[in-house]
XYZ file of C-alpha atoms in Angstrom:
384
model
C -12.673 174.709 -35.402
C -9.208 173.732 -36.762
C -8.263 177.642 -38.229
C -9.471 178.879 -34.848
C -6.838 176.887 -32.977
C -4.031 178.210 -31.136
C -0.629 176.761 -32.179
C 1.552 175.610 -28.836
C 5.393 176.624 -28.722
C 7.689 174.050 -28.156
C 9.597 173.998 -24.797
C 12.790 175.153 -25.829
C 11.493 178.352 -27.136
C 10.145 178.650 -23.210
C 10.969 182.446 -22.041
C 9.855 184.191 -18.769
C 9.244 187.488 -19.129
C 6.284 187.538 -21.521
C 4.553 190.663 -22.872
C 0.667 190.418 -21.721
C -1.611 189.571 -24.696
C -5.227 189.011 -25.810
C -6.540 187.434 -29.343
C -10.130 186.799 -30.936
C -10.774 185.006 -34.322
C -14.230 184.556 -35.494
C -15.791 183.312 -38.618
C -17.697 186.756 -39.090
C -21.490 186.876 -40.505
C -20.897 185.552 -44.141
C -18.684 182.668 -44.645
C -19.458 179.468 -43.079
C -16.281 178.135 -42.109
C -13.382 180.076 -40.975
C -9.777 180.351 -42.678
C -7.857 182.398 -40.613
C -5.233 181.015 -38.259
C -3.425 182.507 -35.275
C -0.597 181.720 -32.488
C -0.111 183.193 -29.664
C 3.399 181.662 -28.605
C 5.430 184.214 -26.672
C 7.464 186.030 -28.028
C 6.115 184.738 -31.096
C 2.725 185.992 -32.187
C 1.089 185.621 -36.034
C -1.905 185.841 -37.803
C -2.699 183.717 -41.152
C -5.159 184.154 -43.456
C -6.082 181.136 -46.036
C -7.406 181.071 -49.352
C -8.595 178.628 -51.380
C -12.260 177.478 -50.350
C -13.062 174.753 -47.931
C -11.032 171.985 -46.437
C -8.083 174.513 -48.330
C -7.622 177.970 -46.852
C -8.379 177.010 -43.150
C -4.923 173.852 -43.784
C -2.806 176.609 -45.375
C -3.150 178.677 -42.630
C -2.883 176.265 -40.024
C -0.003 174.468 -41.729
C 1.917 177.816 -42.007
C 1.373 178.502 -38.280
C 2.553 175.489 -37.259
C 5.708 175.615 -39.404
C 6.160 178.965 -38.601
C 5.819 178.266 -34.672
C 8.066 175.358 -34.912
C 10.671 177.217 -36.593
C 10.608 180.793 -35.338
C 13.869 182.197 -33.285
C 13.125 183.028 -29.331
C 14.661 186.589 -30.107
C 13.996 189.393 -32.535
C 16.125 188.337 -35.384
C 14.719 189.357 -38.273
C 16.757 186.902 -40.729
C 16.121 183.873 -38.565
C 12.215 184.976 -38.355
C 12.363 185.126 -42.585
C 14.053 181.441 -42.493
C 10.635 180.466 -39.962
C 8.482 182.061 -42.553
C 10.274 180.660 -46.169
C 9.937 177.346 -44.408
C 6.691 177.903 -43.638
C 6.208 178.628 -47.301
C 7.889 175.399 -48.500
C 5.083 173.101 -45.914
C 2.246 174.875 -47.687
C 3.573 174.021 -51.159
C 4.233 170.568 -49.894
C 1.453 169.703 -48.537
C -0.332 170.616 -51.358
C 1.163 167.834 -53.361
C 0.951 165.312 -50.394
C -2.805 165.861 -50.716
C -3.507 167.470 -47.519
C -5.331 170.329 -49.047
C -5.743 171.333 -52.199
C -4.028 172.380 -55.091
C -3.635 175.980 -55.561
C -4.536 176.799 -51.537
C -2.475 179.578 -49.742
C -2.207 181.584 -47.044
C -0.984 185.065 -45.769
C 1.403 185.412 -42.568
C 1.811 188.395 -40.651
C 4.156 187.306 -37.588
C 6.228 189.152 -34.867
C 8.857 188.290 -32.348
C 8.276 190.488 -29.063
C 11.655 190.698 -27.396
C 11.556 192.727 -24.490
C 11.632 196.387 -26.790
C 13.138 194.573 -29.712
C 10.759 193.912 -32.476
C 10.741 192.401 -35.718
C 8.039 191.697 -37.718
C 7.908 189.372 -41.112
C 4.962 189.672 -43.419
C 3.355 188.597 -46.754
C 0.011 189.236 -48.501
C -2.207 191.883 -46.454
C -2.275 190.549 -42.698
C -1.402 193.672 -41.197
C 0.684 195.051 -37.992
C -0.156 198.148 -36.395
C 1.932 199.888 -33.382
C 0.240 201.997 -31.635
C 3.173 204.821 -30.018
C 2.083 207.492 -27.727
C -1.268 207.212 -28.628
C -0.794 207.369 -32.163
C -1.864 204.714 -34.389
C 1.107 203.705 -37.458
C 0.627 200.994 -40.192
C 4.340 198.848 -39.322
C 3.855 196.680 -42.814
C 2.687 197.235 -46.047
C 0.206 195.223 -47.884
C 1.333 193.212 -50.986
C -1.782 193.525 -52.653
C -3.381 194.942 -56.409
C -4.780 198.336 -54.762
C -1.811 198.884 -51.997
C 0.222 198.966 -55.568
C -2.260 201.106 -57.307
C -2.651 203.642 -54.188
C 1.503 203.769 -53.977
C 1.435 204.676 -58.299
C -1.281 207.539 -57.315
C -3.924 205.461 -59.264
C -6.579 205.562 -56.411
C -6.954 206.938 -53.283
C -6.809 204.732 -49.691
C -10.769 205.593 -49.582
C -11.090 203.936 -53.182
C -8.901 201.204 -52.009
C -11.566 200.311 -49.524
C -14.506 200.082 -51.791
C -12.593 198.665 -54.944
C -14.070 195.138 -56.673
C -10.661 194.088 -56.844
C -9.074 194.672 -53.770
C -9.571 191.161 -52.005
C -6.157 190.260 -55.023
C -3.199 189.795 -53.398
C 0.187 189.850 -54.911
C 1.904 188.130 -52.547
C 0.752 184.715 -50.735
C 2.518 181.863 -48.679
C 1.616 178.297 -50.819
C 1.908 179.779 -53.855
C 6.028 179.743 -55.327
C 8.566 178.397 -53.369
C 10.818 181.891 -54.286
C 8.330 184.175 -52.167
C 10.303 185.996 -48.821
C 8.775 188.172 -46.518
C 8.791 191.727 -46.179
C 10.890 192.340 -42.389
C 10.337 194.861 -40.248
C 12.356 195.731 -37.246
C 11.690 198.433 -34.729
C 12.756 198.931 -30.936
C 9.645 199.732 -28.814
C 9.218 201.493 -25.561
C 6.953 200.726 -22.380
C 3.374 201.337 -23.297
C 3.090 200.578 -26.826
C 0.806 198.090 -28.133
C 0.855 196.134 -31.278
C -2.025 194.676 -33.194
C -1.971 191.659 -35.803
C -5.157 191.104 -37.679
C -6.585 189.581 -40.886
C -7.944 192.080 -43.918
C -11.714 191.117 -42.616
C -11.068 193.360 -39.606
C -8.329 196.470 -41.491
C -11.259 196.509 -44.206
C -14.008 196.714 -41.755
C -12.706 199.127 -39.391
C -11.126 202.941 -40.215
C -7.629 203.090 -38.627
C -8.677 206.145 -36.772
C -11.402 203.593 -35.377
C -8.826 201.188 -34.965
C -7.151 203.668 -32.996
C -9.691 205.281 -30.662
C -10.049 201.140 -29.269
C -6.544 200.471 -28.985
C -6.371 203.848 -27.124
C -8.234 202.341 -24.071
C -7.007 201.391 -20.964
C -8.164 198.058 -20.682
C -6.575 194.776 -21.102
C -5.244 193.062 -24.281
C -8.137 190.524 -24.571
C -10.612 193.091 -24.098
C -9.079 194.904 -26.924
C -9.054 192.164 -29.208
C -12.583 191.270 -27.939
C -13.798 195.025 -28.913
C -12.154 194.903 -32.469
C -13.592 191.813 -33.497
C -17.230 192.235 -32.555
C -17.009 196.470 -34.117
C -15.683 194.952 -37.636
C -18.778 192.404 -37.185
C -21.156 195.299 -36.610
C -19.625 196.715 -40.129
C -21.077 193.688 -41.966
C -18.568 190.744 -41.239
C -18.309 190.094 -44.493
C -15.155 188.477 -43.972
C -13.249 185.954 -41.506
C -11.913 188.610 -38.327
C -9.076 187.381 -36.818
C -7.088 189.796 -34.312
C -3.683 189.864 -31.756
C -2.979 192.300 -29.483
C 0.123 192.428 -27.720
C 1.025 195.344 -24.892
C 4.818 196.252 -24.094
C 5.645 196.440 -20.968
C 4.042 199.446 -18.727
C 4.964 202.832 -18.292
C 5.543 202.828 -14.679
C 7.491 199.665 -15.159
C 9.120 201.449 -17.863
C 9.907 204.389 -15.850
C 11.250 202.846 -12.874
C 13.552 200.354 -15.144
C 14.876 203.732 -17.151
C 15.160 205.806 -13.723
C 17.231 202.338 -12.682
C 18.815 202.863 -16.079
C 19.966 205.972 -15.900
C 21.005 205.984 -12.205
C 23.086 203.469 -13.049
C 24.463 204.662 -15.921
C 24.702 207.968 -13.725
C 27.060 206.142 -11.587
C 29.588 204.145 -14.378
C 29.762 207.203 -15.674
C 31.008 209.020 -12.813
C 33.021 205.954 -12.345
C 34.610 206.521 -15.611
C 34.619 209.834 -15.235
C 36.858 209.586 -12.310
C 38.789 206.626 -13.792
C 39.765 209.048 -16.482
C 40.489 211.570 -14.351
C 42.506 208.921 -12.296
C 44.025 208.351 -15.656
C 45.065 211.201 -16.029
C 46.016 211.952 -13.001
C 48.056 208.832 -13.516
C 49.240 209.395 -16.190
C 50.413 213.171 -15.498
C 51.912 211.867 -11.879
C 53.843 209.568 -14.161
C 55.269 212.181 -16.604
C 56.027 214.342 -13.669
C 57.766 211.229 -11.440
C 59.485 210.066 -14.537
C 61.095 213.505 -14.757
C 61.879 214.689 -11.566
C 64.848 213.376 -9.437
C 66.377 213.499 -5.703
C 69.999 212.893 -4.184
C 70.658 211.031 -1.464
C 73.935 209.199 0.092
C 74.192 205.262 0.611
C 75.119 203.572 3.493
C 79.261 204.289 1.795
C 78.137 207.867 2.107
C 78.009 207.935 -1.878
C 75.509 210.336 -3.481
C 73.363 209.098 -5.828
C 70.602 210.360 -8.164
C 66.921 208.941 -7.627
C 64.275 209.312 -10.359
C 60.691 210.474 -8.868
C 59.646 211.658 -5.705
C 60.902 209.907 -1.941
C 58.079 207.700 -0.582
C 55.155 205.549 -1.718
C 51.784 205.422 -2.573
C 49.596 202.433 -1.748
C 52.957 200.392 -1.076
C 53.967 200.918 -4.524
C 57.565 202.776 -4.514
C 57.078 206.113 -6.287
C 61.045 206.563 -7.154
C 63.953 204.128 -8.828
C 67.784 204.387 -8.385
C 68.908 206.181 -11.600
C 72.637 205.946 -11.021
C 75.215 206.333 -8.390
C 77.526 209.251 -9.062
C 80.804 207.976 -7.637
C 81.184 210.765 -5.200
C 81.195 210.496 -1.885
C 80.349 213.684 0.682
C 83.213 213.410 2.389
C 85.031 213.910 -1.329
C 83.044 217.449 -0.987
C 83.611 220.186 1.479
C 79.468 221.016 1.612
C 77.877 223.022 4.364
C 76.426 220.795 7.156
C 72.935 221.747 5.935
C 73.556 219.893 2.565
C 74.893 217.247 3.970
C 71.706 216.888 6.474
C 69.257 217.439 3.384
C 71.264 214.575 1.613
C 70.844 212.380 4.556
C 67.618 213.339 5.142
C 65.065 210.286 4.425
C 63.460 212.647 1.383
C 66.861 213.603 0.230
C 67.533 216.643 -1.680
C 64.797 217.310 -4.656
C 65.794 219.038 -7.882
C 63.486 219.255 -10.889
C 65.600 216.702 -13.171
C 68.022 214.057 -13.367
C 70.113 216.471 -15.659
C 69.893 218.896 -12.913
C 70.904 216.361 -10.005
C 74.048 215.542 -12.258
C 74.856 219.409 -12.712
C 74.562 220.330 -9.390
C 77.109 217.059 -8.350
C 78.998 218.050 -10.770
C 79.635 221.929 -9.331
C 80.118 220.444 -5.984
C 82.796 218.937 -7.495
C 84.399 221.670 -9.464
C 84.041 223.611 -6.335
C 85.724 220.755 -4.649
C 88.448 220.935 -6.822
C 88.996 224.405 -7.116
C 88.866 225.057 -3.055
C 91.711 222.125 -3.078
C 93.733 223.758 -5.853
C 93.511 227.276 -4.178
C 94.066 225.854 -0.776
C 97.188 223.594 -2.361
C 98.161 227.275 -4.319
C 98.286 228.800 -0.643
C 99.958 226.189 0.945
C 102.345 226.429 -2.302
C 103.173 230.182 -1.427
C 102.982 229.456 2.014
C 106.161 227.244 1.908
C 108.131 229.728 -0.228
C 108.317 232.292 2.607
């Protein structure tokens, strides 16, 4: 059966790490040919529904999966997704007028990209997506049908919704105006959530909280799919039942990736931690180097003043030359202990340039006044 076919991805939208999946579509216990569509594509999964009556819904749907699978991104990006679904829109309409089909034909299209925890979802008419999130079941899209608009204006209740004569009308279809764009959803998942796709003939079949107490199970995608199918048959099957499941990746996986996460993360941020206190360190050792100075003699016995500390640190010089002072020791008369501290491979360390210069400068003065009172005592000296 054409509708029931499974739409192939090309190769370049080939990916590796796939989500694990299951789907079911069946023609229910009513209608005698079956409309609804569905791919299963990783990452790209989607459910159609056609209307229009024979040899019209079943080529909607199948024509918009195609399109759609043809066209669909390989990552969840929820603008390129809309383009996949608009053109998907556009082949519908066209093939309408090319005769495949027939006038008037359309189809819904609830589709989702599954990348890794990234999700987007892009949906018209009332295909729906569930997520189901710590065991809790939540309704991702809205329908764009007469009694999802009358429930949202407090008209009827979702219980009247189910039962109404007029709530197989949609208000939104793919086929239908060229204009129509998709609802998108986009959501980031965790480990352990599962998502559902279906058609109306299983959401109207089938209470949520009956939807939920399946998905709830521990057992495999396709046995999911394979339960939700054959309960909203047991309701009647009045309609085509057409459903996707798709599980995230699993909590122990999960865990051990976010334990990997955070260990790692553990560790660049200690790294950065002690980058910054290296910085910092750094930075302060600079300040501090940049303002301290030492004096030392050259090999004419000249003092000069040194900016920073004597030495280096991982072969990187920790001082500069800031200026030679013109004086030479043997210009002072200094105690031998000075002149050994100035000789001295660390030289002698004051707390500043400024203070190197001062302290030059009152060897000098003392210098010159020891030579002017020893010149004065010579002076008196000779007058005798």
């Amino acid at each position: 059966m054409a509708a029931a076919k499974k739409a192939q991805r090309r190769g370049r939208h080939a990916k590796v790490d796939f989500p694990e999946y299951g789907s079911r579509t069946d023609v229910g216990l009513v209608r005698d040919h079956n409309e609804d569509s569905l791919t299963v594509a990783p990452p790209v999964f989607a459910v159609a529904d056609g209307m229009g009556g024979h040899a019209a819904g079943e080529v909607a749907s199948e024509i918009a999966i195609q399109t759609l699978v043809e066209n669909a991104p390989d990552t969840a990006d929820g603008d390129a997704l809309a383009r996949a679904v608009v053109e998907a829109n556009r082949a519908v309409i066209r093939a309408a007028v090319d005769g495949r089909g027939k006038q008037g034909m359309g189809t819904t299209m609830t589709a989702a990209v599954v990348d890794g925890v990234r999700l987007v979802v892009a949906q018209v008419g009332d295909s729906r997506a569930y997520l189901l999130h710590r065991g809790n079941l939540q309704r991702i899209t809205r329908d764009h049908s007469l009694v999802a608009d009358m429930v949202e204006a407090g008209e009827i209740t979702e219980e009247q919704a189910r039962v109404h004569p007029q709530r197989s009308v949609i208000t939104r279809a793919l086929g239908s105006d060229p204009r129509t764009l998709p609802d998108i959803y986009e959501m980031t998942l965790e480990g352990g959530d599962r998502l559902l796709l279906c058609s109306d003939g299983l959401s109207s079949m089938i209470e949520d909280d009956d939807i939920q107490s399946v998905l709830v199970r521990r057992c495999d995608p396709q046995l999911c799919a394979n339960i939700l199918v054959n309960e909203a048959i047991k309701a009647g099957g009045f309609d085509n039942v057409t459903a996707v499941v798709i599980d995230v990746k699993g909590d122990e996986e999960t865990r051990v990736k976010k334990a990997r996460f955070r260990s790692r993360t553990g560790a660049i941020i200690g790294a950065l931690a002690l980058l910054a206190v290296l910085a910092a360190t750094a930075f302060g050792s600079y300040a501090y180097l940049n303002h301290v100075a030492f004096l030392t003699v050259d090999s004419n016995n000249e003092i000069v003043v040194n900016r920073g500390l004597p030495g280096e640190v991982f072969g990187i010089q920790t001082y500069t030359l800031d200026h030679k002072t013109g004086v030479k020791t043997s210009d002072l008369d200094l105690p031998q202990n000075t002149i050994d501290r100035l000789t001295e491979n660390g030289g002698m360390r004051v707390d500043s340039v400024a203070d190197a210069d001062s302290l030059v400068s009152t060897w000098k003065s003392q210098a010159t006044s020891e030579k002017t009172q020893d010149d004065a005592n010579e002076g008196k000296g000779g007058d005798k």
